[in-house]
Amino acid sequence: IGHPEIFPLVFTTKTQEIFNCRVDEDVTEENCFKLIKKEDILQDLKTRAAVSDFHPVKKVVLEYPGEELLVVFDAKFQYGQNFYFVASEEAKENLLKPPETAEEKEEKEEDREETLEVHPYKPPVQKPWVSLGSEKEVEEESVKNKVIKIKYMISRVRRKFGAPITFTDKNASHVKDSYIECTSYQDKTYSIKMLEKDVGIQMVPKVREACTQTKWTYPKNAATQYFPRQLSNEEKEESLASEKLKEFLTSVHLRMEIALQQNEIMNAFFDDWKALAEDESSSGGKPDVYLKAYQSFTDLRYLKDRTISCVCWHPTIYGIIAVSARQRLSYEEQANLSDKSLLQQSVILFWSFFDPVHPQIMLECPEDISCFHFSPSDPNIIAGGCINGQVVLWDISQHEEKLQNAKTDADGIKVTAVNMANASILYMLQYIYTSPSLTEVEQSSTEPPLVRYCAVSSLQYSHKKPVTDIHWLPDYFEDNRMGATFENRAEICVQLVTCSPDCSVFFWDIPATKRPEQPSSEKVKEKDIFYMPPDVPDTSKHLDLCWKPLTKINLRESDTNREYAPVRISLRELHYHYKTSEKVQSLNTLEVPAKESLYTEMTTPSSKNLKALESISTSFFVGTEDGEIVYSDWKMEIDSDSAKPHTQKYTIHTETINTLQRSPFFKDIILSVGGRNFAIWKEGITNGPILQSSCPAGRYTAGQWSLTRPGVFFIGRDDGNIDIWDLLKKTHEPSHFQNISESMITFISPWIASSKQHFLAVSDDLGVLRVLEICQTLSDPARNEHATVLDYFEREVKYLKSREQEFQEYQEFQ
Amino acid sequence: AEVEETLKRIQAHKGVIATIVINAEGIPIRTTLDNSSTVQYAGLLHQLTMKARSTVRDIDPQNDLTFLRIRSKKHEIMVAPDKEYLLIVIQNPCE
C-alpha cells in the first residue's frame, strides 16, 4: 500500500449517480471495479470544476494514456476513502485480471516445463536515464575553475638576446655587512585576507599524569627474643590430677594405640616397586674380575729377598701406603732368631700411587719391623714393633708436605729443568720453595729421604720375643698404672698396646712432654741418650732408650699355670676415626714451615681430675702361637668374691693365628684366621665359633673384613690366591677366588679412597705390594645387608645354643 | 594413677621415642623428653594443630580434627587433639 498509482477518492452520491457507480447497486464488494471513460471524467470536471470529485486527480486524469480509467470501490477503506482511482494502465490490468493472470501464469509455467523452450538471448536494452535529483549534488561537489586565469605576455627587443654581457667589480668591504642581498618587501597588491577557513577539529580527552608518595612508617619486628612459658611443678601436678585430663586420656588413648599398632604392623609408605628396582640394579651383571689390578710396587734395593710383614694405608693422604719388610725366614730360623744378617738396612717404605718406582719416604728401623700402625690422632706418628721386642716411634711431620705433594713431585722434577732457563729469579725462588728444594728434589729422584726413628723402647723392658701386634688405643680413654681406664682429655692417642709370644701384653704410654730446655752440656753427660742427628724432630726425646711400658699383663692361667703366647690381640674399643691435622691447611708456601708435633706442646694432665670411665669394655681377644683364642679382661677386679672365670679359651686352629680382627660393622664379631681354617666368633658366646670353615687344600695366611660390606671378607692363601667370602651368598665356600701372586700372601689391607674407589692392598712373600681395585658389586652393600648379616649371625647363635642344649640333655640322659 | 598407667602403656609401645602432654595454651604438662626438645615440640605442634583444625573446620564447620599424623624420614609424630589438651607421641616405625 502506498502505491504511487492509487489515489483514494471520495465519491459523493451525486458523482455516483453520474457515473453509475452507486454503492451497493452498481458496485459491490465483489464486483468493485468500474471502468469510466476518460471523456466523461473530463466533461464532469469542466461542468462542475472545483466541486467535482475528480478535481484532486485532474492532472492525473489528463495525463492518463488510456481511454478508460479504473475506479475501484474500496469497501474496507483500504486506502482511506471509499473509492480509489487507479492511475496507470498497467495497474488497471493487474487489478482486473489478477486471478486470471495467476492461473494463466501457472498454466504457462507448466507449459514451459513440458516443452523446455530455449529462450533466445536478449542483450540488455538501453533504458533512458531517469534523473532522481542526484545531478545537483554532483554539481555542488565538483571542482571547477571559478577564477579566471591571468595571462602574461613578456617580450623583449630582439637585439638584446645574445648581446655581450659586461660585469663590474664592487669591493665587498665598501658595502655594509660585506654582502649584498635582495631583501623581500611586502607588496600590497598581493595581500589577501583570508576570510574563511576550513579547519578540521578533533576532540581528545585531556590526560594528565600525576603521582604522590606517602610516607607510611609502621613498626616492624626486627628481632624477637622469647623464652617458652613453663608451668611450675605445682601447676603441673594440679593438671595431672585434674578430672579433665583423665577424661581426655580415656578418650584419646584408643586412637593413639590404634595408630601406634598400625605402625608396628607394617610400614605403609614402603615403596615395593622402587625397592625391587634397587635389588635388580645391584645384582645384575657379574663382573669378570672382582679385583682389578691397579698398581703394584716393588723395590729392588730394599725389598730384595724380603717379605712384607705389614701393610698400612696412610689415613688421610690419598694414595700413600706404607710397607714394612722383614727377612724371609723359615720357621726354625724365626724361632731362634740367632742368625740375623745385618747387611741390609731394615726400612719401612712409603709408596705413592703416582710414583710406582720410587718410594716416597723410608723410615729407618733398628731391626726388622713385624707390625706397625699410624697414630689415629696424628697421622705423622707411626708406632712399630720390632722382631727383637722393641717398640719404635717415628715422626714424619717434616715430610708430610712431601707426601701431600707426592703427585706434583713426580712432575716437578721434569718441570724445573725447563723453567730454569726461562723464568725470572723471583719465579724460580718461589718455585723452589713450593716444591721441596732443588737439592732435595735431586736427592729424591735417586733416593727417598730416610727418616730416623725418634724413640725406641729400652731393651730391658721390652718384649723378649718379636712384637707381633701393635695397636693404638682410641683417644677417648687411657689407662693408668693401676689398670683402670680413665678419660683422655687431650683427645690424642697416647697409648699403645703390644703383644708378643713371650706371653705378655704391654701397655705403653707416650706421656706429655714440655719443650726440652736442657742445655747441650747436660745432654752430653747422659750416656743413655742416643745421639740425635739434626734432622730428627725432638719429639719424645726423653723416651729414647729408656721408654718403659706402662702396664704388663702376663697371660697365665692361674690354676693350670699355662702360659699363652699371644700373637695377635684385638681389643673391643678399637674404633677410632682419623683426624686430619689442621696445620697442613695453613701452610705458607714461601716459608719452609717448622712444624711442631702435638706431642711436644702438651702438658701432663693431672690424673686426679680425670673421670673414671666405667662403661668402657676392657675385655680383649688374643690369638696365640699355638692356635688358641683366649678371651680375657685386663681390668683388675678388686672384688674377688665374684670370681668368675672370665678367661675363655678356644682351640680351633691348628697353627699360629695370623689374623684376629673385629668386624668394622659389628663390634662383637671377630674373624680369626690361622693354619688351615678360619672362624668367626661372637663375643659373649662361649660355646664356640659361629662359623668355621672346612679344611681347604692350602693354608690361610691372611684375612680382613671388607670395609663397606658387612658380610664380605677376604682371605689370603699360601698359593697366592685371595678368597672372597660373601656370607649372604654362600657360607660353605668362598663366593669368588682370584689369583694375585705366585707366592704366599702375607698381608691384606682394604681401604676406601673415595666413594668410587675402593682398594685392596695385598702383599706377598716376594716383597711385592699389589694394589687392587675392588669392583662395585663387592664394595657397594646390598640393601639391608647389615640387617641380613646380623640376622644370619643371630640364627647361627641360636643354632649353637640349641645344639649345646641338646648335647647337655644327651649327657644328662646318659 | 590411671593417668600414669595410660601414659606408661603408650610409652611402652614398640618404637615409641617420646610422649608429651600439653595443655590448650601449648605449655607442656607431662613429658618423657628433655626440656628443650619438649618445649620446641610443644610450641611447633600446637601451632600446627591449631592450623590443621581451623583448616578442617573452614571446609566444613560440622567437621573437627580428630588425629594428626606427620610422617618424616626418621620417625612419625602423632598428635591427638582435644578441647583442652594435646597428646603427642613420637614413634620410630621402621627397623
Coordinates of N, CA, C and O in Angstrom, one line a residue, chain A residues 289-297 311 313 321 353 714-715 720-724 737-741 745 747-753 756-764 768-775 778-779:
Chain A
V289 N 86.1 -59.6 36.5 CA 87.2 -59.7 37.5 C 86.8 -58.9 38.7 O 86.4 -57.7 38.6
Y290 N 86.7 -59.5 39.9 CA 86.3 -58.8 41.1 C 87.3 -57.8 41.6 O 87.0 -56.8 42.1
L291 N 88.6 -58.2 41.5 CA 89.6 -57.4 42.0 C 90.5 -57.0 40.8 O 91.2 -57.8 40.2
K292 N 90.4 -55.7 40.4 CA 91.2 -55.3 39.2 C 92.5 -54.8 39.7 O 92.6 -54.0 40.6
A293 N 93.5 -55.2 39.0 CA 94.9 -54.8 39.3 C 95.0 -53.3 39.1 O 94.7 -52.8 38.0
Y294 N 95.4 -52.6 40.1 CA 95.5 -51.1 39.9 C 97.0 -50.7 39.8 O 97.4 -50.0 38.9
Q295 N 97.8 -51.1 40.8 CA 99.2 -50.8 40.8 C 99.9 -51.9 41.5 O 99.4 -52.5 42.4
S296 N 101.2 -52.0 41.2 CA 102.0 -52.8 42.1 C 103.3 -52.1 42.3 O 103.8 -51.4 41.5
F297 N 103.8 -52.3 43.5 CA 105.0 -51.6 43.9 C 106.0 -52.6 44.4 O 105.7 -53.6 45.1
V311 N 101.3 -54.0 56.1 CA 100.9 -53.0 55.1 C 99.9 -52.1 55.8 O 99.0 -52.5 56.5
W313 N 97.8 -48.3 55.2 CA 97.4 -47.1 54.4 C 97.6 -45.9 55.2 O 97.2 -45.8 56.4
I321 N 100.7 -45.4 50.8 CA 100.6 -46.7 51.5 C 102.0 -47.1 52.0 O 103.0 -46.8 51.3
F353 N 100.8 -43.7 44.9 CA 100.2 -44.1 43.6 C 100.8 -43.5 42.4 O 100.8 -44.0 41.3
F714 N 87.9 -61.0 53.1 CA 88.9 -61.5 52.2 C 89.9 -62.4 52.9 O 90.4 -62.0 54.0
I715 N 90.2 -63.6 52.3 CA 91.2 -64.5 53.0 C 92.3 -64.7 52.0 O 92.1 -65.0 50.8
G720 N 99.0 -67.8 46.9 CA 98.8 -66.6 46.2 C 97.4 -66.2 45.8 O 97.2 -65.3 45.0
N721 N 96.5 -67.0 46.2 CA 95.1 -66.7 45.9 C 94.4 -65.9 47.0 O 94.8 -66.0 48.1
I722 N 93.4 -65.1 46.5 CA 92.6 -64.4 47.5 C 91.2 -65.0 47.4 O 90.6 -65.1 46.3
D723 N 90.7 -65.5 48.5 CA 89.3 -66.0 48.5 C 88.4 -64.9 49.0 O 88.7 -64.3 50.1
I724 N 87.4 -64.6 48.3 CA 86.4 -63.6 48.7 C 85.2 -64.4 49.2 O 84.5 -65.1 48.4
F737 N 87.2 -66.6 44.0 CA 88.6 -66.5 44.4 C 89.4 -66.1 43.2 O 89.0 -66.2 42.0
Q738 N 90.5 -65.5 43.4 CA 91.3 -64.9 42.4 C 92.8 -65.0 42.7 O 93.2 -64.9 43.8
N739 N 93.5 -65.3 41.7 CA 94.9 -65.5 41.9 C 95.6 -64.1 41.8 O 95.5 -63.4 40.8
I740 N 96.4 -63.8 42.8 CA 97.0 -62.5 42.8 C 98.5 -62.6 42.5 O 99.1 -61.8 41.7
S741 N 99.2 -63.5 43.2 CA 100.6 -63.6 43.0 C 101.0 -65.0 43.1 O 100.2 -65.9 43.3
I745 N 100.5 -65.1 50.3 CA 100.0 -63.7 50.6 C 100.3 -63.5 52.1 O 100.0 -64.3 52.9
F747 N 99.9 -60.2 53.7 CA 99.0 -59.2 54.4 C 98.0 -58.6 53.4 O 98.3 -58.5 52.3
I748 N 96.8 -58.4 53.9 CA 95.7 -57.8 53.1 C 95.3 -56.6 53.9 O 95.1 -56.6 55.1
S749 N 95.1 -55.5 53.1 CA 94.5 -54.3 53.8 C 93.6 -53.6 52.9 O 94.0 -53.1 51.8
P750 N 92.3 -53.5 53.2 CA 91.4 -52.8 52.4 C 91.4 -51.3 52.7 O 91.7 -50.9 53.9
W751 N 90.9 -50.5 51.8 CA 90.9 -49.1 52.1 C 89.9 -48.4 51.2 O 89.6 -48.8 50.1
I752 N 89.2 -47.4 51.7 CA 88.3 -46.6 50.9 C 88.9 -45.3 50.6 O 89.1 -44.4 51.5
A753 N 89.3 -45.1 49.3 CA 90.0 -43.9 49.0 C 88.9 -42.8 48.6 O 89.1 -41.6 49.0
K756 N 84.0 -43.9 45.0 CA 84.0 -44.8 43.9 C 85.2 -45.7 43.9 O 85.3 -46.7 43.2
Q757 N 86.3 -45.4 44.6 CA 87.5 -46.2 44.6 C 87.7 -46.9 45.9 O 87.9 -46.3 46.9
H758 N 87.6 -48.2 45.8 CA 87.9 -49.0 47.0 C 89.1 -49.9 46.6 O 89.1 -50.6 45.6
F759 N 90.1 -49.8 47.5 CA 91.3 -50.5 47.2 C 91.5 -51.7 48.1 O 91.1 -51.7 49.2
L760 N 92.3 -52.6 47.6 CA 92.7 -53.7 48.5 C 94.2 -53.9 48.2 O 94.6 -54.1 47.1
A761 N 94.9 -53.7 49.3 CA 96.4 -53.8 49.2 C 96.8 -55.2 49.6 O 96.4 -55.7 50.7
V762 N 97.5 -55.9 48.7 CA 97.9 -57.3 49.0 C 99.4 -57.4 48.9 O 99.9 -56.9 47.9
S763 N 100.0 -57.9 49.9 CA 101.4 -58.0 49.9 C 101.8 -59.5 49.9 O 101.0 -60.3 50.5
D764 N 102.9 -59.8 49.3 CA 103.2 -61.2 49.3 C 104.6 -61.5 49.8 O 105.3 -60.6 50.2
V768 N 106.5 -57.9 47.0 CA 105.8 -57.1 46.0 C 104.4 -56.7 46.7 O 103.8 -57.5 47.3
L769 N 104.1 -55.4 46.5 CA 102.8 -54.9 47.1 C 101.9 -54.6 45.9 O 102.3 -53.9 45.0
R770 N 100.8 -55.3 45.9 CA 99.9 -55.0 44.8 C 98.6 -54.3 45.3 O 98.1 -54.7 46.3
V771 N 98.3 -53.3 44.6 CA 97.0 -52.6 45.0 C 96.0 -52.9 44.0 O 96.2 -52.8 42.8
L772 N 94.9 -53.5 44.4 CA 93.8 -53.9 43.5 C 92.6 -53.0 43.8 O 92.4 -52.6 44.9
E773 N 91.9 -52.8 42.8 CA 90.6 -52.0 42.9 C 89.5 -53.0 43.1 O 89.3 -53.9 42.3
I774 N 88.7 -52.8 44.1 CA 87.5 -53.7 44.3 C 86.4 -53.2 43.5 O 86.1 -52.0 43.4
C775 N 85.8 -54.1 42.8 CA 84.7 -53.7 41.9 C 83.5 -53.3 42.6 O 83.3 -53.5 43.8
L778 N 81.4 -55.6 44.9 CA 81.9 -56.0 46.1 C 82.0 -54.9 47.1 O 82.2 -55.1 48.3
S779 N 82.0 -53.7 46.6 CA 82.1 -52.6 47.6 C 80.8 -51.9 47.9 O 80.7 -51.4 49.0

